[in-house]
Coordinates of C-alpha atoms in Angstrom, one line a residue:
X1 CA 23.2 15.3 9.8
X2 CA 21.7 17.3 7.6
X3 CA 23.4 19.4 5.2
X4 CA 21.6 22.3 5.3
X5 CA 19.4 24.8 7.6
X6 CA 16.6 27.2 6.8
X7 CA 17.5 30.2 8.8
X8 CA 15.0 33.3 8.5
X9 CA 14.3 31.9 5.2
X10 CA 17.7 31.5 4.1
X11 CA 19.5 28.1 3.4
X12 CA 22.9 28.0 5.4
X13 CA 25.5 24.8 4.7
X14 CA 25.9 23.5 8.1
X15 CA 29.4 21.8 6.7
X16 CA 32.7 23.1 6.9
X17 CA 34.6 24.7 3.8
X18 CA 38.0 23.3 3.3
X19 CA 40.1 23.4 0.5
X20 CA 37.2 24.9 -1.9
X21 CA 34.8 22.1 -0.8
X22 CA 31.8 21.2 1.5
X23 CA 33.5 18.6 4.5
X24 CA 31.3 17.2 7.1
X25 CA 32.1 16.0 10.3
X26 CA 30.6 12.6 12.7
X27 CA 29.9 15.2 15.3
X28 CA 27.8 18.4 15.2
X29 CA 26.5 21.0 17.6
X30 CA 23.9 23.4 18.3
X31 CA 23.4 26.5 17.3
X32 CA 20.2 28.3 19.2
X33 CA 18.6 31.7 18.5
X34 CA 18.0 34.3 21.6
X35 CA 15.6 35.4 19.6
X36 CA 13.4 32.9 19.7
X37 CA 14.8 29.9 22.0
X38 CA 15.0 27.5 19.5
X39 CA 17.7 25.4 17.8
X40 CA 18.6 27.0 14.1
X41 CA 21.0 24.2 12.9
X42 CA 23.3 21.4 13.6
X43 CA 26.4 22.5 12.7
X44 CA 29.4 19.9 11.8
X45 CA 31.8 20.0 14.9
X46 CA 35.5 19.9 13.9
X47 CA 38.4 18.5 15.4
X48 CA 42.2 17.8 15.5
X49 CA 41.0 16.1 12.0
X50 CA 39.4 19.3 10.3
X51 CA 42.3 21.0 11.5
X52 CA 45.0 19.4 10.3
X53 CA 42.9 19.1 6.5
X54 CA 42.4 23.1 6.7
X55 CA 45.5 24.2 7.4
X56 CA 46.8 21.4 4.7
X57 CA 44.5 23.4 2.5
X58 CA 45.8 26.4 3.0
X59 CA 49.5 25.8 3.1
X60 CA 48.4 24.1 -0.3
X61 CA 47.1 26.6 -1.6
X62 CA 49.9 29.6 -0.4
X63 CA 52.0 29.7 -2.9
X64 CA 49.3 30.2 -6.2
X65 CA 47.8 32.8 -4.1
X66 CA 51.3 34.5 -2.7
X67 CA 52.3 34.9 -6.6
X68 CA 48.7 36.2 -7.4
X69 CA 49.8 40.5 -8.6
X70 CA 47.9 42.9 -6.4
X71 CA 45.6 44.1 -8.8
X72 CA 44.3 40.5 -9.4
X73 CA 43.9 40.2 -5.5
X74 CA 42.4 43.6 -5.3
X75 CA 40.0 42.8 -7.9
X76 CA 38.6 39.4 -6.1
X77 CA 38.6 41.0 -2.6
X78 CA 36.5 43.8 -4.5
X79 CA 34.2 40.9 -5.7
X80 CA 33.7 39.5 -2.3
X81 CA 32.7 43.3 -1.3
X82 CA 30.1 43.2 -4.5
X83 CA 29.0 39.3 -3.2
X84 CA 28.3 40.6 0.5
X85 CA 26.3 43.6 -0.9
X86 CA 24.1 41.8 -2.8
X87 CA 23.6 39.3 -0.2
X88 CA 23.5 41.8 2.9
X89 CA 19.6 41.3 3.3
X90 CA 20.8 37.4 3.8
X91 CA 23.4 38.2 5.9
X92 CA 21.9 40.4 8.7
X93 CA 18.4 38.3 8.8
X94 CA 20.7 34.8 9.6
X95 CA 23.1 37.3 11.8
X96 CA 20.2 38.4 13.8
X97 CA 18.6 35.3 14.3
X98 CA 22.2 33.9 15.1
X99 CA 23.6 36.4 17.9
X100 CA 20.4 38.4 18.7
X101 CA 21.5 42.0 17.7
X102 CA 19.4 44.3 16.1
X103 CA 18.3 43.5 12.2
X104 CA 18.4 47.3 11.7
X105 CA 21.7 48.0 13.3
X106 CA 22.7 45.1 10.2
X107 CA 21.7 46.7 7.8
X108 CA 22.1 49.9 8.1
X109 CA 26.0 49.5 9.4
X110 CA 27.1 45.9 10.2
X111 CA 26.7 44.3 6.7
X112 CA 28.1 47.5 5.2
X113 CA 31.0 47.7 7.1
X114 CA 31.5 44.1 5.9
X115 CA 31.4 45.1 2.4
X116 CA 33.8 47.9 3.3
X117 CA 36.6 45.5 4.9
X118 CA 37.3 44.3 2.1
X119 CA 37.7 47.0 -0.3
X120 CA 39.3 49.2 2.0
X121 CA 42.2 46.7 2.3
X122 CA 41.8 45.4 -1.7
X123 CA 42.4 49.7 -2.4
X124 CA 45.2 49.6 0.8
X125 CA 47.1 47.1 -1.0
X126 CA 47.4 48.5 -4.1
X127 CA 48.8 51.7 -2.5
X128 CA 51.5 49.7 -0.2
X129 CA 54.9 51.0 -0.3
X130 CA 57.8 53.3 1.4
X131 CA 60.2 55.2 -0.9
X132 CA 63.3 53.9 -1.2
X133 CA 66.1 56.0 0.7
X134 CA 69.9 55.6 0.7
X135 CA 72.5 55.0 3.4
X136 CA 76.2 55.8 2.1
X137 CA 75.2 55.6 -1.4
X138 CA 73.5 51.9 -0.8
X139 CA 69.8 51.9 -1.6
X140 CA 67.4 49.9 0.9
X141 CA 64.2 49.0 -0.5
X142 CA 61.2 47.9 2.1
X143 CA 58.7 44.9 0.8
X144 CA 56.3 43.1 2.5
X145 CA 56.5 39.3 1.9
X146 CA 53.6 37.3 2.5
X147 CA 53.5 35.3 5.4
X148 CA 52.0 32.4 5.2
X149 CA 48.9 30.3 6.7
X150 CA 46.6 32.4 9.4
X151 CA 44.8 31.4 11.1
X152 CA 42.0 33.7 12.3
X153 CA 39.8 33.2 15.5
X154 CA 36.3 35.3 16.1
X155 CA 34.4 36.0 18.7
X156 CA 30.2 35.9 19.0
X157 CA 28.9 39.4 19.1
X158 CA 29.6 41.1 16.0
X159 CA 30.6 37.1 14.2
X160 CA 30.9 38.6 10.3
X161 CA 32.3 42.1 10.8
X162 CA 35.0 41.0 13.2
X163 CA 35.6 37.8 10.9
X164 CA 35.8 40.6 7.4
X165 CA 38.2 42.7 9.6
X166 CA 40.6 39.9 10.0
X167 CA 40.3 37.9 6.5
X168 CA 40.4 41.2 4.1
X169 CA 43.9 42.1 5.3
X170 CA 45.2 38.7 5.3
X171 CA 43.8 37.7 1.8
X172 CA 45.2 41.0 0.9
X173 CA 48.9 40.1 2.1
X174 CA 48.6 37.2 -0.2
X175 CA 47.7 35.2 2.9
X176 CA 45.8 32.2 3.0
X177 CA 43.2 31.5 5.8
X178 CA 41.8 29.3 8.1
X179 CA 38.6 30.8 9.7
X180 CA 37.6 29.7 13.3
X181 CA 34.2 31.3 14.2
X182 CA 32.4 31.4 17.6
X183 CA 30.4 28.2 18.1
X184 CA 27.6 30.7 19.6
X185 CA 27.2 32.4 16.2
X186 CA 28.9 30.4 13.3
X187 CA 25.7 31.1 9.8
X188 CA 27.4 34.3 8.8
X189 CA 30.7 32.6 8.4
X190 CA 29.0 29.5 6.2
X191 CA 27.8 32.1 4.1
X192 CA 30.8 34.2 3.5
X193 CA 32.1 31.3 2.3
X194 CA 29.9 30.4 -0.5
X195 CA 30.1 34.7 -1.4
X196 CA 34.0 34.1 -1.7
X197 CA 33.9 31.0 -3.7
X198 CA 31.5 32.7 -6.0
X199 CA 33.7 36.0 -6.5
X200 CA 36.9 33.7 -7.1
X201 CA 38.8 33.6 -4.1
X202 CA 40.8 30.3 -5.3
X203 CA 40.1 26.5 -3.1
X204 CA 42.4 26.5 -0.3
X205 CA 43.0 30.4 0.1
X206 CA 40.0 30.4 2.4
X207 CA 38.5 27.7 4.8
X208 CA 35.8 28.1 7.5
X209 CA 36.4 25.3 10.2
X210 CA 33.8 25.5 13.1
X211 CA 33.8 23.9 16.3
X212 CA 35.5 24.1 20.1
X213 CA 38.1 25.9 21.5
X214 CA 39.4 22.9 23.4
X215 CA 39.6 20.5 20.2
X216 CA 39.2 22.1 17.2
X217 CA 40.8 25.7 18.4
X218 CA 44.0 24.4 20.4
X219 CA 44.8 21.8 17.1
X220 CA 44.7 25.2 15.3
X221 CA 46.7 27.7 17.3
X222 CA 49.2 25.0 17.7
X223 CA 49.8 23.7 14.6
X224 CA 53.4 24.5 13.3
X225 CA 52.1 25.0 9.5
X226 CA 51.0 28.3 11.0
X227 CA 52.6 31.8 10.4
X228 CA 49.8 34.1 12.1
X229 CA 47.2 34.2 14.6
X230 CA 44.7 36.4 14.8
X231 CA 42.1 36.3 17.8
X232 CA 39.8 38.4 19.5
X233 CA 38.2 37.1 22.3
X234 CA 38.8 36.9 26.4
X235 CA 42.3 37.1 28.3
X236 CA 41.8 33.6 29.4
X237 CA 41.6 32.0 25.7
X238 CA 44.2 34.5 24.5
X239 CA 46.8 32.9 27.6
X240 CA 45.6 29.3 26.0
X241 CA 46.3 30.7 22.8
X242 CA 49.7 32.2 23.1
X243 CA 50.8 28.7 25.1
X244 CA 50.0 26.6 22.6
X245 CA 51.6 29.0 19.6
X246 CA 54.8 29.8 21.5
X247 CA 56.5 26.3 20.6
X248 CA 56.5 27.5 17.2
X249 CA 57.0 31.2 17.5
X250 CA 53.8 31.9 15.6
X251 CA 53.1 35.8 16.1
X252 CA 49.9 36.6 17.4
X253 CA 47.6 39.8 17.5
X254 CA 45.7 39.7 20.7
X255 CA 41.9 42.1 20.6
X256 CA 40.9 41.1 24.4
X257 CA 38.6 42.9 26.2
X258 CA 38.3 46.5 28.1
X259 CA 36.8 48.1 31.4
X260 CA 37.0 51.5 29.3
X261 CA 36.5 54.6 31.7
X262 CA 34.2 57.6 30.4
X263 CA 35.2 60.9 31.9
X264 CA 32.7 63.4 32.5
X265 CA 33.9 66.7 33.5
X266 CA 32.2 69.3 34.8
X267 CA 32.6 71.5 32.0
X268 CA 31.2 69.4 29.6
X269 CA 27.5 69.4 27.6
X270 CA 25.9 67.2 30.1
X271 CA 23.2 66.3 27.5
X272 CA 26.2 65.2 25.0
X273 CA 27.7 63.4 27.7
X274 CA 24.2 61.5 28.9
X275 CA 24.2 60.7 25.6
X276 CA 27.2 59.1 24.9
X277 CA 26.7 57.0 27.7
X278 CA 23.5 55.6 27.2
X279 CA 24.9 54.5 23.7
X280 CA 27.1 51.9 25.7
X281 CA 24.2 49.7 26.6
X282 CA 24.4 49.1 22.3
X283 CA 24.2 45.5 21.6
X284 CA 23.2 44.8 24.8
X285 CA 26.4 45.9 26.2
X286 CA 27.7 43.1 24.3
X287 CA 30.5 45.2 22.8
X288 CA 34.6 45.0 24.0
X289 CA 35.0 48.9 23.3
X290 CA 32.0 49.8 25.9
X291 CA 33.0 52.3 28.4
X292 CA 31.7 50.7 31.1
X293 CA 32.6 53.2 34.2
X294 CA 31.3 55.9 33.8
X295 CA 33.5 58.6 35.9
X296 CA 32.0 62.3 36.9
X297 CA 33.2 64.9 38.6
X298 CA 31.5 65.2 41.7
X299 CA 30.1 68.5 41.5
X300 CA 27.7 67.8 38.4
X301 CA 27.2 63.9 39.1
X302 CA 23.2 64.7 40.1
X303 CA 22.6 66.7 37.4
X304 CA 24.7 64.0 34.5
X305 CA 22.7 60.6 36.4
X306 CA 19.0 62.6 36.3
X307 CA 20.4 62.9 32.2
X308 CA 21.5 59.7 31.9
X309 CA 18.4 58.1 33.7
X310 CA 15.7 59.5 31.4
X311 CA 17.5 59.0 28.1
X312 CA 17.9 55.1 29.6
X313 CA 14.3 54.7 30.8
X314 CA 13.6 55.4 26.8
X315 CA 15.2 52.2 25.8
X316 CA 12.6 49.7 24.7
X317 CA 13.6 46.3 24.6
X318 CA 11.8 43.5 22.6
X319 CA 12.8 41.4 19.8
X320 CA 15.6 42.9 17.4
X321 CA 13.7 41.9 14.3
X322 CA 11.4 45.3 15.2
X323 CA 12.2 48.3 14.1
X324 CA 11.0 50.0 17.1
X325 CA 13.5 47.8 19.3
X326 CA 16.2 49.3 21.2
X327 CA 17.9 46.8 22.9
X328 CA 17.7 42.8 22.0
X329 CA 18.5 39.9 24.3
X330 CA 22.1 39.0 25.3
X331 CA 23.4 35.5 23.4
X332 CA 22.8 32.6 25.5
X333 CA 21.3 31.8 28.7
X334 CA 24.8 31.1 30.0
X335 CA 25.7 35.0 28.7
X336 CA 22.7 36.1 30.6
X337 CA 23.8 34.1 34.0
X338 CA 26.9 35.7 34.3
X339 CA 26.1 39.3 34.0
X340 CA 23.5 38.7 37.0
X341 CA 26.2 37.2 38.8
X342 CA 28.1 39.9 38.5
X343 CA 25.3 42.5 39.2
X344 CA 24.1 40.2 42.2
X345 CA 27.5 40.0 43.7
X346 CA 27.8 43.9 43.1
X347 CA 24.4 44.3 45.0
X348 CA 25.3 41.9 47.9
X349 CA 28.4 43.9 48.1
X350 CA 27.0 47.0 49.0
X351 CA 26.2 48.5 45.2
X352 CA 23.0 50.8 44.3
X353 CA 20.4 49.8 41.4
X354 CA 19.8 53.8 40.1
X355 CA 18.0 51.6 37.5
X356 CA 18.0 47.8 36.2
X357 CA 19.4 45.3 38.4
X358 CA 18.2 42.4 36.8
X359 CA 16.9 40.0 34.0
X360 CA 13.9 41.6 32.1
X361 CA 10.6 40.5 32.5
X362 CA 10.7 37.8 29.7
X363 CA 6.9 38.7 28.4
X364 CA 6.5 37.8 25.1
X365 CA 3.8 40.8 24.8
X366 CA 7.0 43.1 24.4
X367 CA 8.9 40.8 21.9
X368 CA 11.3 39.3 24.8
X369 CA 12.7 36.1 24.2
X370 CA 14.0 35.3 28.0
X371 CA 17.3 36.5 27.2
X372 CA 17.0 40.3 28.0
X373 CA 18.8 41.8 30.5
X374 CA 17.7 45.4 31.8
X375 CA 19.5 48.4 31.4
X376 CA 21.3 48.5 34.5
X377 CA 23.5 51.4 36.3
X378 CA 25.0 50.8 39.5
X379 CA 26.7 53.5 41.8
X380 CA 28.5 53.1 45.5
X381 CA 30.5 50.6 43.9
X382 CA 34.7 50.9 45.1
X383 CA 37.8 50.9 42.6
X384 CA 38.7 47.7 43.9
X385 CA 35.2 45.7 43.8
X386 CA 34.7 42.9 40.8
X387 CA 32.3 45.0 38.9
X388 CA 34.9 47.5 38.6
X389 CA 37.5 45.5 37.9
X390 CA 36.2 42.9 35.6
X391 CA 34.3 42.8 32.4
X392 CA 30.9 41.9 32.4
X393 CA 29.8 42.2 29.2
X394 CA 26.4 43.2 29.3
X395 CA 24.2 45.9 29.5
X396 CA 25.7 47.1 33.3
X397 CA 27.3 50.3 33.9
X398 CA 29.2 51.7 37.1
X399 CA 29.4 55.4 38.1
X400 CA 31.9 56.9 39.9
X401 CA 32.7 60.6 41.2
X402 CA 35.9 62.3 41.1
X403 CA 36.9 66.2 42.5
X404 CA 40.2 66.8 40.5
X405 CA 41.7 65.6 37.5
X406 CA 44.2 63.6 39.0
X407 CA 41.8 61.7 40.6
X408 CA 39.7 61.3 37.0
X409 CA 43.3 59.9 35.4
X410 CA 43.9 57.7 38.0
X411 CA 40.7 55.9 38.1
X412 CA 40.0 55.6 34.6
X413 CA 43.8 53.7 34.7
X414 CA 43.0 51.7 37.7
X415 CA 42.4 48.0 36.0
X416 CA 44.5 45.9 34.5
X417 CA 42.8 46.5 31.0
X418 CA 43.3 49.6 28.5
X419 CA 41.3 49.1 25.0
X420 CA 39.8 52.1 24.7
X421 CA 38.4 55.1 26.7
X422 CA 36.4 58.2 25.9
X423 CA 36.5 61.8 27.7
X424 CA 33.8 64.7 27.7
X425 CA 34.8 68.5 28.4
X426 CA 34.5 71.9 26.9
X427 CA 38.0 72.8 27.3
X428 CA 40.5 71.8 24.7
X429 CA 43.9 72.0 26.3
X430 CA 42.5 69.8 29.5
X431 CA 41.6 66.9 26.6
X432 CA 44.9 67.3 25.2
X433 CA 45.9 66.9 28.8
X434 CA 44.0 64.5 30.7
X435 CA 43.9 62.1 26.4
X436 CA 47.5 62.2 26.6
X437 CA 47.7 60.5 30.5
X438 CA 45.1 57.7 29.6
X439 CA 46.2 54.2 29.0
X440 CA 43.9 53.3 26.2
X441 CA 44.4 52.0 22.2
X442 CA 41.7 54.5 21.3
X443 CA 40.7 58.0 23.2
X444 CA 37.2 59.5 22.1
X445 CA 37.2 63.0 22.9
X446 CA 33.6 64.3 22.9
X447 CA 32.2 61.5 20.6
X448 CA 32.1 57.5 20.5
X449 CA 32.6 55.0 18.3
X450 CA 34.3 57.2 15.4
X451 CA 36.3 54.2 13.3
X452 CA 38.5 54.9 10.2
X453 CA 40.4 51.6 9.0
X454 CA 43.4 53.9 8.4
X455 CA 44.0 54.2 12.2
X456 CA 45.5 51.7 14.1
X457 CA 43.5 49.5 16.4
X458 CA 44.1 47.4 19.5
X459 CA 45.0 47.5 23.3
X460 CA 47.0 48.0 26.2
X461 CA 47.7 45.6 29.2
X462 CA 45.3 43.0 29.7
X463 CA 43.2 44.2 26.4
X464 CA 46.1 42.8 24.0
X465 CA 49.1 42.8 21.4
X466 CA 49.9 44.6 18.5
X467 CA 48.2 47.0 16.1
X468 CA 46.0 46.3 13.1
X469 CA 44.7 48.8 10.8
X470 CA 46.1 50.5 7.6
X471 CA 49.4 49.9 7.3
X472 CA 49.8 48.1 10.7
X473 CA 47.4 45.2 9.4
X474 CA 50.1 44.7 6.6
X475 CA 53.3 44.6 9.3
X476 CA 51.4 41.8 11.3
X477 CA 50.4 39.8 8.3
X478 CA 53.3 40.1 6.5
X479 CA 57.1 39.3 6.4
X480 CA 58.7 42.7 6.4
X481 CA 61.7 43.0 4.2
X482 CA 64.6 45.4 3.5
X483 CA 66.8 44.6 0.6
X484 CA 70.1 46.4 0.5
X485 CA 71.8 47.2 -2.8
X486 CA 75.2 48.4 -3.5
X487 CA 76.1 51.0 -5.8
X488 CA 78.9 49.4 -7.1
X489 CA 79.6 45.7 -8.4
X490 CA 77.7 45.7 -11.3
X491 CA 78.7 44.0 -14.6
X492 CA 78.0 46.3 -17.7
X493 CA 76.4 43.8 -20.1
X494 CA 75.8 46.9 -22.9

């Protein structure tokens, strides 16, 4: 194989990074553009072997980086931030080519945020700390103990952001790492890689390994050299996941998917709320926090879909390398079958097409690769129907009516998922209300999308375990400690 890929014009090492070296592997795979339908490199496919050497690695190289002081951590998390920025050009051309969102969208905010991951947690870090408070005259002091090994497990459609917002915290604990990505979208990752190694992150404190779930994934998740898991990703893989990591107790935080509700009362700025919702079909609809049911009271449901369906009519799709493109093609042909399974299905079921319904056209004269799928909203769909129910992941709304706010509350809980959900009304104390019923990780009241790394961040029921965030990423990827000192006992030594 070869060693290396040209992607947009930028080398990419196709190898793996273990232990502060290049390791290939017999076997390789493909990764494809949906931009363009070609292959962009053969990337070396690990197994139980690349496993087992990375984790090695890291276990290796624990202790150094456990007993590095937080400044000097700070400091080389800080220079991974400085390494991404001067590279972020790099990073969202092979991004975009990679998972097919758009190049501007990169730049503007991916790449950034990237930057940002790591020296919000390098600054976090350095701040970390309760004060110390007594019990009968005994002092207890809380410290947080790195844990040991991660290892951390991303998902396709936003591959470096996701990856940053996993790795900064655990290289901040004092962690070492063992990076998974997707197989679907694995450059970014290579890349990150070489940026670390050249700010100073030590050999060993962080590996990329890339290959399958069913090898390379389940060697990882169940090897007991292991103290944290970190995935994002679908309930099925999570299940796999938390199977093969129970054995050895390894704590895991779970970021699975959503069916998030958006509640449109009538009292509400329609135009706001129009808005809002066409902003789901971002990414393609490739996004886990996309309110996907869109919920309106009854009496202005016209009024909000004649909104809705001329903001979504504006969307033009066409290749995401354009400035003037609005929505890119989904990630792989597979990715594209099953969302028009799901809409089919939803059709043959009795569902309305207010607009999409299917693939796009596929004409190259408007810069699409094949891969698009239209906008799509769907209406006469029940509570109980799949495309309620399940995530699609792809640019396919539902609407739904409701008359009171009982009913709103009720629907917006009715699936087993509960990442995130967002509500639009003029009246305060019915937010305060209606926020406080919803079963959700994140309520947007009146907005979308807002993020601040101090908040906590994850989901309920089938959208996963635990919080990270702030001070909650440092609980999961740490050992929490409370030492207990007596006030008396004490030898006076003079």
């Amino acid at each position: 194989m070869t060693e290396r890929a040209i992607v947009a014009g930028v080398p990419v090492d196709t190898r793996h990074w273990i232990g502060g070296r290049r390791v290939a592997s017999p076997g390789t795979f493909t990764t494809t553009s949906p931009v363009t339908r070609t292959a962009l490199a053969e990337m070396s496919r690990g197994t139980a072997l690349e496993a087992e050497a990375a984790v090695a690695a890291a276990r290796a190289a624990f202790p150094g980086w456990a007993a590095t002081g937080r400044a000097e951590r700070a400091r080389i998390l800080h220079a991974v931030a400085d390494g991404v920025e001067q590279r972020l050009e790099d990073l969202a051309a092979v991004e975009t080519h990679d998972n097919g969102a758009l190049l501007r969208s990169h730049r503007r905010g991916v790449m950034p945020r990237v930057a940002h991951n790591f020296r919000f947690f390098a600054e976090w870090l350095l701040t970390l700390g309760r004060d110390d408070f007594a019990t009968r005259g005994h002092t207890n002091h809380i410290s947080w103990d790195p844990a040991g090994p991660c290892v951390l497990i991303t998902p396709w459609n936003a591959p470096l952001m996701l990856a940053s917002w996993k790795i900064a915290p655990a290289l901040a604990a004092g962690n070492t790492v063992v990076l998974k990505p997707a197989e679907w979208s694995p450059l970014t990752a290579s890349l990150l890689a070489d940026i670390a190694a050249g700010a100073g992150v030590p050999p060993g404190v962080l590996n990329v390994v890339q290959g399958y779930g069913e090898d390379l994934g389940r060697a990882l998740v169940s090897h007991p050299g292991v103290r944290r898991i970190s995935f994002t990703g679908s309930v099925p893989t999570a299940r796999r996941i938390a199977a093969a990591a129970a054995p050895n107790l390894t704590p895991l935080s779970l970021e699975l998917g959503g069916k998030s509700p958006l509640l449109v009362f009538a009292d509400a700025d329609l135009g706001l709320a129009a808005d809002l919702a066409v902003e789901q079909y971002d990414n393609a609809g490739q996004v886990c926090l996309a309110a996907t049911r869109l919920l309106v009271e009854e009496s202005v449901a016209g009024e909000f879909t004649r909104l809705f369906t001329e903001r979504a009519e504006r969307l033009r799709p066409g290749d995401p390398r354009e400035p003037g493109t609005d929505l890119g093609p989904v990630v792989d042909a597979r990715q594209l079958e099953r969302i028009d399974g799901f809409v089919r299905r939803a059709l043959a079921a009795g569902a309305r097409a207010v607009i999409g319904g299917g693939p796009g056209t596929g004409d190259s004269g408007t810069g699409e690769s094949g891969l698009h799928y239209r906008p799509t909203l769907l209406t006469d769909v029940a509570q109980e129907s799949e495309i309620v129910q399940e995530e699609v992941f792809g640019p396919v709304l539902t609407l739904q009516t409701f008359t009171t706010e009982e009913e709103a509350v009720g629907l917006a809980n009715g699936t087993r998922f509960g990442l995130a959900a967002t509500l639009v009304t003029g009246d305060r104390a019915r937010a305060a209300r209606v926020a406080a019923q919803l079963v959700a990780g994140t309520v947007w009241v009146n907005c979308f999308f807002v993020r601040d790394l101090r908040a906590p961040f994850g989901g309920s029921r089938d959208s996963g375990t635990g919080r990270e965030g702030g001070g909650w990423s440092f609980d999961f990827h740490c050992d929490v400690k409370n030492t207990v000192t007596a006030p008396k006992g004490w030898r006076d030594h003079g």
